[in-house]
mmCIF file of C-alpha atoms in Angstrom:
data_model
loop_
_atom_site.group_PDB
_atom_site.id
_atom_site.type_symbol
_atom_site.label_atom_id
_atom_site.label_comp_id
_atom_site.label_asym_id
_atom_site.label_seq_id
_atom_site.Cartn_x
_atom_site.Cartn_y
_atom_site.Cartn_z
ATOM 1 C CA MET A 1 -14.269 6.419 -49.291
ATOM 2 C CA LYS A 2 -17.357 5.830 -47.144
ATOM 3 C CA LYS A 3 -16.172 2.299 -46.257
ATOM 4 C CA GLY A 4 -12.806 3.643 -45.137
ATOM 5 C CA PHE A 5 -14.440 6.257 -42.946
ATOM 6 C CA LEU A 6 -16.874 3.709 -41.473
ATOM 7 C CA LEU A 7 -14.021 1.316 -40.675
ATOM 8 C CA PHE A 8 -12.063 4.151 -39.081
ATOM 9 C CA ALA A 9 -15.089 5.227 -37.012
ATOM 10 C CA ALA A 10 -15.790 1.646 -35.920
ATOM 11 C CA GLY A 11 -12.142 1.133 -34.919
ATOM 12 C CA PHE A 12 -12.091 4.404 -33.016
ATOM 13 C CA ALA A 13 -15.316 3.508 -31.168
ATOM 14 C CA LEU A 14 -13.918 0.078 -30.289
ATOM 15 C CA SER A 15 -10.701 1.587 -28.947
ATOM 16 C CA LEU A 16 -12.728 3.973 -26.774
ATOM 17 C CA CYS A 17 -14.691 1.047 -25.329
ATOM 18 C CA VAL A 18 -11.491 -0.868 -24.556
ATOM 19 C CA ALA A 19 -9.900 2.218 -22.982
ATOM 20 C CA ALA A 20 -12.999 2.801 -20.833
ATOM 21 C CA GLY A 21 -12.798 -0.805 -19.595
ATOM 22 C CA ILE A 22 -9.134 -0.435 -18.663
ATOM 23 C CA THR A 23 -9.824 2.851 -16.886
ATOM 24 C CA GLN A 24 -12.659 1.250 -14.922
ATOM 25 C CA THR A 25 -10.357 -1.587 -13.815
ATOM 26 C CA ILE A 26 -7.726 0.868 -12.600
ATOM 27 C CA LYS A 27 -10.277 2.951 -10.720
ATOM 28 C CA SER A 28 -11.701 -0.137 -8.999
ATOM 29 C CA SER A 29 -8.350 -1.167 -7.561
ATOM 30 C CA ALA A 30 -6.852 2.273 -6.881
ATOM 31 C CA ALA A 31 -6.977 3.975 -3.483
ATOM 32 C CA ASP A 32 -5.682 6.963 -1.583
ATOM 33 C CA VAL A 33 -3.263 5.730 1.066
ATOM 34 C CA ASN A 34 -3.156 7.292 4.507
ATOM 35 C CA GLN A 35 0.096 8.818 5.643
ATOM 36 C CA TYR A 36 1.081 9.065 9.309
ATOM 37 C CA GLN A 37 4.207 10.843 10.522
ATOM 38 C CA GLY A 38 5.409 11.035 6.903
ATOM 39 C CA VAL A 39 5.067 7.276 6.270
ATOM 40 C CA TYR A 40 2.441 5.710 3.993
ATOM 41 C CA ILE A 41 0.664 2.730 5.580
ATOM 42 C CA PHE A 42 -0.419 -0.159 3.342
ATOM 43 C CA THR A 43 -2.507 -2.694 5.266
ATOM 44 C CA ASP A 44 -3.149 -6.034 3.550
ATOM 45 C CA CYS A 45 -2.152 -4.529 0.191
ATOM 46 C CA LYS A 46 0.927 -3.476 -1.753
ATOM 47 C CA PRO A 47 1.765 -0.145 -3.406
ATOM 48 C CA ALA A 48 1.104 0.093 -7.144
ATOM 49 C CA ARG A 49 4.263 2.180 -7.502
ATOM 50 C CA GLU A 50 7.648 0.432 -7.695
ATOM 51 C CA TYR A 51 9.453 0.204 -4.383
ATOM 52 C CA LYS A 52 12.616 -1.132 -2.794
ATOM 53 C CA TYR A 53 12.297 -3.473 0.218
ATOM 54 C CA LEU A 54 14.394 -2.095 3.073
ATOM 55 C CA GLY A 55 13.679 -4.693 5.754
ATOM 56 C CA SER A 56 11.145 -5.964 8.249
ATOM 57 C CA VAL A 57 10.242 -4.029 11.371
ATOM 58 C CA LYS A 58 9.106 -5.330 14.763
ATOM 59 C CA PRO A 59 7.268 -3.210 17.323
ATOM 60 C CA LYS A 60 9.060 -2.438 20.602
ATOM 61 C CA GLY A 61 7.579 -3.304 24.004
ATOM 62 C CA ARG A 62 4.067 -4.731 23.828
ATOM 63 C CA GLY A 63 4.062 -5.619 20.184
ATOM 64 C CA TRP A 64 1.758 -7.657 18.024
ATOM 65 C CA ASP A 65 -0.263 -8.695 21.086
ATOM 66 C CA LEU A 66 -1.781 -5.201 21.043
ATOM 67 C CA LEU A 67 -3.989 -6.376 18.192
ATOM 68 C CA ASP A 68 -5.466 -9.137 20.354
ATOM 69 C CA ALA A 69 -6.233 -6.981 23.380
ATOM 70 C CA ASN A 70 -8.527 -4.404 21.799
ATOM 71 C CA SER A 71 -9.146 -3.196 18.259
ATOM 72 C CA ASN A 72 -8.512 0.386 19.448
ATOM 73 C CA GLN A 73 -4.880 -0.565 20.078
ATOM 74 C CA TYR A 74 -4.127 -0.621 16.337
ATOM 75 C CA THR A 75 -3.168 3.063 16.446
ATOM 76 C CA GLU A 76 -0.598 2.453 19.179
ATOM 77 C CA LEU A 77 0.862 -0.507 17.299
ATOM 78 C CA ARG A 78 0.994 1.461 14.033
ATOM 79 C CA ASP A 79 2.801 4.343 15.737
ATOM 80 C CA ARG A 80 5.346 1.951 17.315
ATOM 81 C CA LEU A 81 6.011 0.371 13.940
ATOM 82 C CA ILE A 82 6.490 3.799 12.324
ATOM 83 C CA LYS A 83 8.927 4.837 15.073
ATOM 84 C CA ALA A 84 10.922 1.604 14.683
ATOM 85 C CA ALA A 85 10.957 1.917 10.876
ATOM 86 C CA LYS A 86 12.191 5.521 10.972
ATOM 87 C CA LYS A 87 14.946 4.545 13.405
ATOM 88 C CA GLN A 88 16.126 1.460 11.479
ATOM 89 C CA TYR A 89 15.495 2.800 7.960
ATOM 90 C CA PRO A 90 15.619 6.626 7.860
ATOM 91 C CA ASP A 91 14.801 6.611 4.102
ATOM 92 C CA CYS A 92 11.580 4.643 4.685
ATOM 93 C CA ASP A 93 8.621 5.986 2.663
ATOM 94 C CA GLY A 94 6.063 3.356 3.603
ATOM 95 C CA LEU A 95 5.149 0.329 5.656
ATOM 96 C CA ILE A 96 3.409 -2.713 4.224
ATOM 97 C CA LEU A 97 1.483 -4.419 7.022
ATOM 98 C CA ASP A 98 0.428 -8.032 6.555
ATOM 99 C CA LEU A 99 -1.658 -8.803 9.624
ATOM 100 C CA LYS A 100 -2.608 -12.471 9.970
ATOM 101 C CA ASP A 101 -1.988 -13.718 13.470
ATOM 102 C CA LYS A 102 0.688 -13.107 16.089
ATOM 103 C CA ALA A 103 3.151 -15.621 14.657
ATOM 104 C CA GLU A 104 2.881 -14.431 11.066
ATOM 105 C CA ASN A 105 2.385 -10.643 11.284
ATOM 106 C CA VAL A 106 4.832 -8.730 9.120
ATOM 107 C CA ALA A 107 5.644 -5.044 8.712
ATOM 108 C CA ASP A 108 7.971 -4.339 5.788
ATOM 109 C CA ALA A 109 9.671 -0.975 5.400
ATOM 110 C CA VAL A 110 9.890 0.221 1.779
ATOM 111 C CA GLN A 111 11.324 3.124 -0.195
ATOM 112 C CA PHE A 112 9.696 4.265 -3.427
ATOM 113 C CA LYS A 113 11.796 4.295 -6.589
#
């Protein structure tokens, strides 16, 4: 009887340790995402929640070159991308921004499932 209880207690303790490790991993990679004008902005990351790709969005007027001019111009670029995404994809819940350089920058509009 004592052996059975000891094995049960050891198994329970081990499962708690494993669960704590999994929880720590999730907490390390989780984040609160900022939302602007009703659209979540994911910069250089992807949502953990399942989503549907709606399409890519390009900024109107002075576009990606805003990032080169001055780091303060990010806000203007972000707002232009949000406006374009809402116009092209009214059901858009978020934008995934992959900012590399002018030729490769991408803004993907997504809708959460």
